[in-house]
Short mmCIF file of C-alpha atoms and ligand atoms in Angstrom, two decimals:
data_model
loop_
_atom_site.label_atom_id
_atom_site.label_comp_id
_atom_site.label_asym_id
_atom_site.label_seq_id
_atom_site.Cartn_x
_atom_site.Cartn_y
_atom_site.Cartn_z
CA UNK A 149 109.52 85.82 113.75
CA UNK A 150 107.49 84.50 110.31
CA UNK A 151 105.46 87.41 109.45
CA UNK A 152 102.13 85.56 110.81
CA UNK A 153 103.57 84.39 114.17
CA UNK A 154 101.63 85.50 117.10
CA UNK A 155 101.24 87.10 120.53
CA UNK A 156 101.74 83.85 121.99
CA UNK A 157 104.12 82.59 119.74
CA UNK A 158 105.97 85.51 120.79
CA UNK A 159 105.49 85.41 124.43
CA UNK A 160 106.69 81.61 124.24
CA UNK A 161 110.30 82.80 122.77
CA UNK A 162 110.53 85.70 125.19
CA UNK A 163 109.85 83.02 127.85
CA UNK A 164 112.64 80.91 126.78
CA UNK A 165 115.11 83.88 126.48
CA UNK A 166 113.99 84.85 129.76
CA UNK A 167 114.68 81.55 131.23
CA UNK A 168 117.81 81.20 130.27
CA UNK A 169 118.82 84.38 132.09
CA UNK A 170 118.63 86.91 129.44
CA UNK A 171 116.69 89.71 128.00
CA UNK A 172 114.84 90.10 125.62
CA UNK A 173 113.31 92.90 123.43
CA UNK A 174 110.63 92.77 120.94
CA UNK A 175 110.87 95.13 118.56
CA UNK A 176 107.59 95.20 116.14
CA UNK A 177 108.15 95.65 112.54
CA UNK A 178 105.14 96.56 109.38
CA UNK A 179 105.42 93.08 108.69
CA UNK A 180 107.53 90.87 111.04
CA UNK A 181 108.41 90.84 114.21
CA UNK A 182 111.99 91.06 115.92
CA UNK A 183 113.22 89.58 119.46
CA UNK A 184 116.24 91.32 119.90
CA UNK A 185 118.19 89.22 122.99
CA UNK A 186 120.95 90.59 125.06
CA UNK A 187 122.91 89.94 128.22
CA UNK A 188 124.48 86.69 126.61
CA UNK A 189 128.28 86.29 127.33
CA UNK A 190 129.34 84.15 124.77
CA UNK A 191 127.93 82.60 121.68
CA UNK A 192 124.23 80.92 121.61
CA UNK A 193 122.67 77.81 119.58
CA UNK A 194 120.49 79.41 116.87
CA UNK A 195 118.78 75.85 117.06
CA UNK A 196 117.38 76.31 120.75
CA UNK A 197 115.38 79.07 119.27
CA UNK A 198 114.60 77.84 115.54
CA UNK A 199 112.61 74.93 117.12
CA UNK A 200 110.06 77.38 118.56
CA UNK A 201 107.10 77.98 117.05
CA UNK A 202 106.42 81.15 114.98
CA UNK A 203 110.15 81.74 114.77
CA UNK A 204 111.29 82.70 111.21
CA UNK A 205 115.87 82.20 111.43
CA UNK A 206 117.86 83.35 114.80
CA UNK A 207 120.66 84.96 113.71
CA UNK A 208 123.69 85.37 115.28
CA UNK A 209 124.36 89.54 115.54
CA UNK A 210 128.18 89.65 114.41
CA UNK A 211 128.34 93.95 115.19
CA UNK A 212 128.62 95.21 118.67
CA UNK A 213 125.92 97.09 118.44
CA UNK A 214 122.71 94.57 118.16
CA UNK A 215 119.18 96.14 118.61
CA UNK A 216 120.28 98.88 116.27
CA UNK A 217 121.81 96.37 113.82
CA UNK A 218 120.09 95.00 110.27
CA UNK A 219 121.11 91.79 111.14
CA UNK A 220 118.47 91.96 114.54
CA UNK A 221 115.45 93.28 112.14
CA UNK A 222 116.21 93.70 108.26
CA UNK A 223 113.33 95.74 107.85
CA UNK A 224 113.78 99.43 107.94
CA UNK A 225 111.90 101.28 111.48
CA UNK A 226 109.27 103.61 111.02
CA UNK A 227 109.43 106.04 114.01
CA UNK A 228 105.69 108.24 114.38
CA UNK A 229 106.11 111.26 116.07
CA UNK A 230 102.87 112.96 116.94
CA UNK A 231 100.73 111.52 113.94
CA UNK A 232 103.78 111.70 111.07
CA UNK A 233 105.94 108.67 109.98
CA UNK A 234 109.64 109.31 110.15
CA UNK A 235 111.60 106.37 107.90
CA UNK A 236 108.56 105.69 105.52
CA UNK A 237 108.00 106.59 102.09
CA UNK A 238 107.06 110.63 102.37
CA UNK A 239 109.96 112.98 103.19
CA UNK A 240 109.40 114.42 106.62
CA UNK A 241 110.54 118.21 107.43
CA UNK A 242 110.95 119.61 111.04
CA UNK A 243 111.60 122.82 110.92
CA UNK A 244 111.76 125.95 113.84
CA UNK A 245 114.10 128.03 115.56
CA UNK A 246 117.33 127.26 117.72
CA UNK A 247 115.48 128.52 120.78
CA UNK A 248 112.01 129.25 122.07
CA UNK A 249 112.75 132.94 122.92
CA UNK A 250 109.10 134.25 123.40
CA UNK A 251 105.31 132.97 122.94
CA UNK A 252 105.00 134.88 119.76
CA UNK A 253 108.20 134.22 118.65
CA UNK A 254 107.35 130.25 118.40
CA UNK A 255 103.70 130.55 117.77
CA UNK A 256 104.77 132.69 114.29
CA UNK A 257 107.25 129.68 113.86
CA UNK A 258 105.48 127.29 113.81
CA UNK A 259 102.55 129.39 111.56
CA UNK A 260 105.42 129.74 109.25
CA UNK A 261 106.23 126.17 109.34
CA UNK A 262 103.17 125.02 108.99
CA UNK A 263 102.64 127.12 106.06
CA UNK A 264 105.80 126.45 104.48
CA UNK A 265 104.91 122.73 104.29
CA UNK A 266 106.46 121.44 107.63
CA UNK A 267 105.29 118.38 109.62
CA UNK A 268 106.79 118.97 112.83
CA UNK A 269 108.10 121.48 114.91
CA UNK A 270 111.51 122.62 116.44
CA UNK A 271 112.33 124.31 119.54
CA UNK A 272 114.76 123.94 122.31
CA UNK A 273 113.87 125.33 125.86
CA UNK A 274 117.06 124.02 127.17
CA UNK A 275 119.94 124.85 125.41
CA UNK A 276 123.60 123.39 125.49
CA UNK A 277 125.49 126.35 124.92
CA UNK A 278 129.50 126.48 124.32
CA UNK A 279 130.05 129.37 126.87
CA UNK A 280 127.78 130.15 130.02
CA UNK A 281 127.11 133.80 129.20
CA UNK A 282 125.26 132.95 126.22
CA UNK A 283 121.59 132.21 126.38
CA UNK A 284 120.54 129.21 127.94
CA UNK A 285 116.70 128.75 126.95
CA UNK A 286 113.54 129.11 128.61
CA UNK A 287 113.06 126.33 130.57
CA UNK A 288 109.44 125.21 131.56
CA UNK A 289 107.94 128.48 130.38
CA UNK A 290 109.50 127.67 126.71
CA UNK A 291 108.12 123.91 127.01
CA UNK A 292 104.34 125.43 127.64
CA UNK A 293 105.05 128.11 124.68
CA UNK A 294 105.54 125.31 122.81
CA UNK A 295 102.74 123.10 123.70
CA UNK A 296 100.80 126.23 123.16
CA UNK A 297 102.01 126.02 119.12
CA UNK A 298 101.43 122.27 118.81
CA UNK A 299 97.76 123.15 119.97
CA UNK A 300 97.23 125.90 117.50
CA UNK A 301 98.77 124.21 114.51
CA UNK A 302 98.94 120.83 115.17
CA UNK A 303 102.32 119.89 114.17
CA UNK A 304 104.06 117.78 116.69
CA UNK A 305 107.27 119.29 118.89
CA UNK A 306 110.97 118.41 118.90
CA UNK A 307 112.83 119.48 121.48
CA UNK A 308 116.27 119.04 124.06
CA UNK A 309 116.34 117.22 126.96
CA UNK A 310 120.21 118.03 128.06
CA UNK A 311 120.53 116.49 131.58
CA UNK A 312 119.06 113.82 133.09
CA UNK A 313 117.77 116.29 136.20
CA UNK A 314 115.00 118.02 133.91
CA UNK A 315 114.55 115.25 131.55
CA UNK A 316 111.43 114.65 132.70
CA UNK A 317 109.70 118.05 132.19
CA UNK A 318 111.34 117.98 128.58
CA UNK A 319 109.10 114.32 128.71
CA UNK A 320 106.16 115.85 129.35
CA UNK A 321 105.85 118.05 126.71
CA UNK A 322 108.06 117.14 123.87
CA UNK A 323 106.35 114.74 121.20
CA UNK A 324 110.54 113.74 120.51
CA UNK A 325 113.21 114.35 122.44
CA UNK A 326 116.13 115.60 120.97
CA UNK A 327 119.83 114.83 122.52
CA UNK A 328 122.03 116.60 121.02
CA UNK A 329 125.68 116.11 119.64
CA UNK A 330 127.36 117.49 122.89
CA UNK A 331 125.87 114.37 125.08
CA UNK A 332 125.82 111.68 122.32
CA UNK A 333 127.80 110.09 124.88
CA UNK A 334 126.04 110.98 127.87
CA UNK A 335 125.50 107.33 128.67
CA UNK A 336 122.54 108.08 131.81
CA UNK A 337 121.28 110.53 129.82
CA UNK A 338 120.57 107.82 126.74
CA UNK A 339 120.13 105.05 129.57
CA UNK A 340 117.31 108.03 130.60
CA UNK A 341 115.82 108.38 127.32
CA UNK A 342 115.07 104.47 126.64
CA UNK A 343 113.40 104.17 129.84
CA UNK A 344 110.71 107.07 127.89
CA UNK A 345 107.83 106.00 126.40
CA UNK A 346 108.85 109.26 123.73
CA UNK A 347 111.03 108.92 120.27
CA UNK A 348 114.15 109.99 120.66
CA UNK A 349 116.06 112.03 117.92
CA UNK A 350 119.60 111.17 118.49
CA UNK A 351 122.63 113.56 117.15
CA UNK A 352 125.85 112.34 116.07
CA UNK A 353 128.55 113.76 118.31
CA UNK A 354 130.83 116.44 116.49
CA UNK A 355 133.66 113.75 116.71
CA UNK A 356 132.04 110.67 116.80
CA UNK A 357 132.73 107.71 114.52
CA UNK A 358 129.72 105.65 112.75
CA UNK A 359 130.23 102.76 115.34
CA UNK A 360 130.64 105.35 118.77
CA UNK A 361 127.25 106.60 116.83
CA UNK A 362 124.92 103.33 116.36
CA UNK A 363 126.30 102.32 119.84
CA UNK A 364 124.56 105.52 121.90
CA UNK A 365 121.73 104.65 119.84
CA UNK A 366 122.36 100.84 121.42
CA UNK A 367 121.94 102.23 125.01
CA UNK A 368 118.52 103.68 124.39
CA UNK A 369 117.14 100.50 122.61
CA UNK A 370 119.02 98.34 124.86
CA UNK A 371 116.02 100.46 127.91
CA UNK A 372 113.11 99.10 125.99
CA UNK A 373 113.06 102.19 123.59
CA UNK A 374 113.12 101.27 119.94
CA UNK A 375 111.63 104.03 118.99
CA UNK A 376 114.75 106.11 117.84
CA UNK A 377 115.77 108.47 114.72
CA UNK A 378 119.12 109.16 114.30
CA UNK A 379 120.77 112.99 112.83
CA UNK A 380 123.80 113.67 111.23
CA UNK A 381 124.32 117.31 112.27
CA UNK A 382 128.60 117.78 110.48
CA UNK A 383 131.62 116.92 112.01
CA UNK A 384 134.38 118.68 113.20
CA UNK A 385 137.43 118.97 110.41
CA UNK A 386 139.65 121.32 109.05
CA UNK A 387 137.29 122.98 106.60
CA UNK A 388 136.57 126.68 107.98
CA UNK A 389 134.17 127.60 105.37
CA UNK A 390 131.85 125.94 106.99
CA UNK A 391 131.20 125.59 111.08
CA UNK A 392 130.79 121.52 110.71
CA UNK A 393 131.42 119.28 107.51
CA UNK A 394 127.98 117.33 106.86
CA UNK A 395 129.33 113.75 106.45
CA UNK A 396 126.42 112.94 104.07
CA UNK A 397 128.34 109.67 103.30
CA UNK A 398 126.76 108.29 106.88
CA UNK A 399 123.69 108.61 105.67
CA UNK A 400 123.74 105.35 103.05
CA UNK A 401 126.67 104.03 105.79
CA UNK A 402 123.93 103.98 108.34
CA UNK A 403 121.43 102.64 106.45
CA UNK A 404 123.10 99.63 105.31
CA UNK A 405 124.00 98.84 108.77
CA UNK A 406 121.07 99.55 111.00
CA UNK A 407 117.40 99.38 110.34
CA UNK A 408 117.13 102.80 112.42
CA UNK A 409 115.44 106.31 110.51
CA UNK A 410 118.06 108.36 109.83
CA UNK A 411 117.67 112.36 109.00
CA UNK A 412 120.18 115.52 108.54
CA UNK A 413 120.65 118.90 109.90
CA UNK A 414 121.58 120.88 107.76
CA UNK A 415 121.79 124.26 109.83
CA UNK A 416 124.04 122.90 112.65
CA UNK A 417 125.71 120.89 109.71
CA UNK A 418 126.97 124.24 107.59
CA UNK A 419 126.27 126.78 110.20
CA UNK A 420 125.64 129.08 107.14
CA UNK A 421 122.08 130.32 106.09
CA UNK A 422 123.38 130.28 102.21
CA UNK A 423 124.55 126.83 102.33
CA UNK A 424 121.39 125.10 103.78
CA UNK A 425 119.50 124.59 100.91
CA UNK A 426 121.92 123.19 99.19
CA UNK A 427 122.73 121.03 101.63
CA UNK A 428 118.60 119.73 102.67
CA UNK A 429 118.39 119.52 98.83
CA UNK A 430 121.76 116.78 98.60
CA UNK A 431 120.18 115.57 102.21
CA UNK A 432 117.42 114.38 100.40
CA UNK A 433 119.04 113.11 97.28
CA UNK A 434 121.56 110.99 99.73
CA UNK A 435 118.00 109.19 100.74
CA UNK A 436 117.23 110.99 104.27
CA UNK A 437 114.04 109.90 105.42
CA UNK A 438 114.20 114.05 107.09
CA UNK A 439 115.58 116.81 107.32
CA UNK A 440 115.21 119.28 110.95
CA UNK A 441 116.36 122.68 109.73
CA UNK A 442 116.53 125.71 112.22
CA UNK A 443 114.34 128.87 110.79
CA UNK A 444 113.03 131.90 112.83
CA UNK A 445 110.94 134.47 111.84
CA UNK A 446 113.97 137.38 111.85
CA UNK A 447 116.90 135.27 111.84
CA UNK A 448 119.28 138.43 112.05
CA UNK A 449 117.48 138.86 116.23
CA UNK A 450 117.79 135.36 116.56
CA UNK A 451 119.00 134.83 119.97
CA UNK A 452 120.83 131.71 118.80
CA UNK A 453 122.18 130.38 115.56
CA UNK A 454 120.50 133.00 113.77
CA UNK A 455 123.21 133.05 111.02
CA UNK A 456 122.12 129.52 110.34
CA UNK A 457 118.60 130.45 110.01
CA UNK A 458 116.13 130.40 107.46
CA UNK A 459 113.43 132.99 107.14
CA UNK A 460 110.44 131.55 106.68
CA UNK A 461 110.15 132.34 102.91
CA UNK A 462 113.49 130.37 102.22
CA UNK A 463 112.00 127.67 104.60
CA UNK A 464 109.14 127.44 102.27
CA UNK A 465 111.44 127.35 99.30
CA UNK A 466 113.66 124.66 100.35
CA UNK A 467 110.86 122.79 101.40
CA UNK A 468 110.07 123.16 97.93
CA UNK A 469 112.68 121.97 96.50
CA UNK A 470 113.25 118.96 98.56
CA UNK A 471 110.37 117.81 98.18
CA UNK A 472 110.58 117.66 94.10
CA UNK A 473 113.90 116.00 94.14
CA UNK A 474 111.93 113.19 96.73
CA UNK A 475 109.24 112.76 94.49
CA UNK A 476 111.42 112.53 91.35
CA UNK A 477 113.41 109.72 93.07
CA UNK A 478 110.31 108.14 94.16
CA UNK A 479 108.40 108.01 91.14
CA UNK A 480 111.53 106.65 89.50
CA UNK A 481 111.76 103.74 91.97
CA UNK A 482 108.34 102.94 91.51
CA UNK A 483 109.21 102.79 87.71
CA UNK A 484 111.98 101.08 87.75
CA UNK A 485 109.47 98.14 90.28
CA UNK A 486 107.16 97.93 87.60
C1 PEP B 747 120.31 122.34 118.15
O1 PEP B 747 119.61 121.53 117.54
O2 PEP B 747 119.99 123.54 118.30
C2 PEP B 747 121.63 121.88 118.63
C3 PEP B 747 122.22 122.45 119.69
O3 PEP B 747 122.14 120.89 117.88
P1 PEP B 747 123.50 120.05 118.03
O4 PEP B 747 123.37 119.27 119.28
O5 PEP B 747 123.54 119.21 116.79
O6 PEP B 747 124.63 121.05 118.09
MN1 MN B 748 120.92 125.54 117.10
#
């Protein structure tokens, strides 16, 4: 839509989408807004739309994925989770444990985060754990632990939803729900998640390609829920330094493609403490809009992912550090406008 067009100029093209049998999605923009349409079997006449009122170009969506697609809105998404702006111009840093293992344990998280120069918070209360012995989260008492730390210290939580049976608990309390690599794929779990009202933060499967990627993000949007940041979290290849291979690559890949907030993980995407700064630091220089970096306050008791931990101080410290190397390239950009 021209960048002036309004609610009824909208509601007139959604009428006529509508009326031919299809759907369609409006997805708002800072300046314009987009009309994503879908459930078309073959190719449309951009001129039935161009005619309308308000509208701007209708452009025929060449990839298979379309809501999630630059062609559907060329303007990057800005995704606010709890009060803080994931995809605009400051770098945003989640940062928490694996697991909520205890009300103290998450409540001097996310005192450490906060202090450390976090905006958000992790936590998962529901973990998807490789063998059934290990531990599997807290559940609804973890959920309340955390909603206990977003009240004390304001920063807004991240956390798993991993079925579709206790999704909506997760709902209730998480400010973004996380699905994790392990059901990138889980197609009524993402169906699930785009019927919330929540962000989602998406993880790219450990084998996934960039196309199986954008596509789960497709079945979220394609519920009515645009509202989606996606995580590269490493790959599975032969490298055994390392317990993934951060594919930082995707993280220009992705945002030439789709107008979708992308961030990086780089605890799950090393799985070693000494390699995550590092890592958050390139992150950042690759042009994340985020980074969501597991930290507990004494990693070695962690009882998950600890090895992949910060401790608060080097939380603070890589915080730091990324946060100079997004200023320098952001005071260089604005240079290099003026
Ligand atoms: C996690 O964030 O703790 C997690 C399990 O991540 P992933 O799904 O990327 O393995
Ligand atoms: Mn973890």
């Amino acid at each position: 839509m021209k960048a002036h067009a309004g609610q009824a100029e909208i509601a007139r093209v959604c009428e006529r989408i509508e009326s031919l049998g299809l759907q369609a999605h409006i997805i708002p923009g800072e300046q314009r807004t987009a009309i994503g349409i879908t459930g078309n079997q073959g190719p449309m006449d951009p001129a039935d739309f161009e005619q309308l009122p308000g509208v701007a170009e209708a452009i025929r969506v060449s990839k298979p994925y379309k809501l999630v697609s630059r062609e559907t809105k060329p303007e990057n998404t800005v995704v606010k989770v709890h009060g803080v702006a994931v995809g605009g111009e400051r770098l945003v840093l989640c940062g928490g444990p694996c697991s909520v293992e205890s009300r103290d344990q998450i409540l001097e998280s996310a005192r450490a985060v906060k202090a450390g120069g976090g905006d958000l918070l992790r936590g998962g209360a529901y973990k998807p754990r490789t063998s059934p012995y290990s531990f599997q989260g807290m559940g609804e008492e973890g959920l309340r632990y955390l909603a206990d730390a977003r009240e004390e210290t304001g920063l807004g939580i991240v956390t798993e939803a991993i079925d579709t049976e206790t999704f909506e608990l997760v709902e209730r309390y998480a400010d973004c729900i996380q699905i994790g690599a392990r059901n990138m794929q889980n197609f009524s779990l993402l169906r699930r998640a785009g019927r919330s009202r929540k962000p989602v933060l998406l993880k790219r499967g450990m084998s996934s390609t960039l196309e199986e990627f954008l596509m789960a993000a497709e079945y979220i949007l394609a519920e009515g829920n645009y509202n989606v940041i996606l995580c590269e979290r490493g790959v599975r290849t032969f490298a055994d330094h390392t317990r993934n291979t951060l594919d930082l690559s995707v993280v220009p890949a992705v945002q030439s493609l789709s107008h979708l907030p992308i961030i990086v993980d780089p605890s799950h995407g090393t799985g070693k403490r000494d390699k995550v700064t590092p890592m958050a630091v390139a992150s950042v220089a690759a042009g994340a809009a985020g980074l969501i970096v597991e930290m507990h306050p004494d990693p070695d008791r962690a009882l998950s992912d600890g090895y992949q931990s910060l401790d608060p101080g080097q939380f603070a410290e890589m915080a730091e550090e990324c946060r100079a190397v997004a200023e320098l390239l952001a005071s260089r950009r604005r240079a290099a406008v003026r």
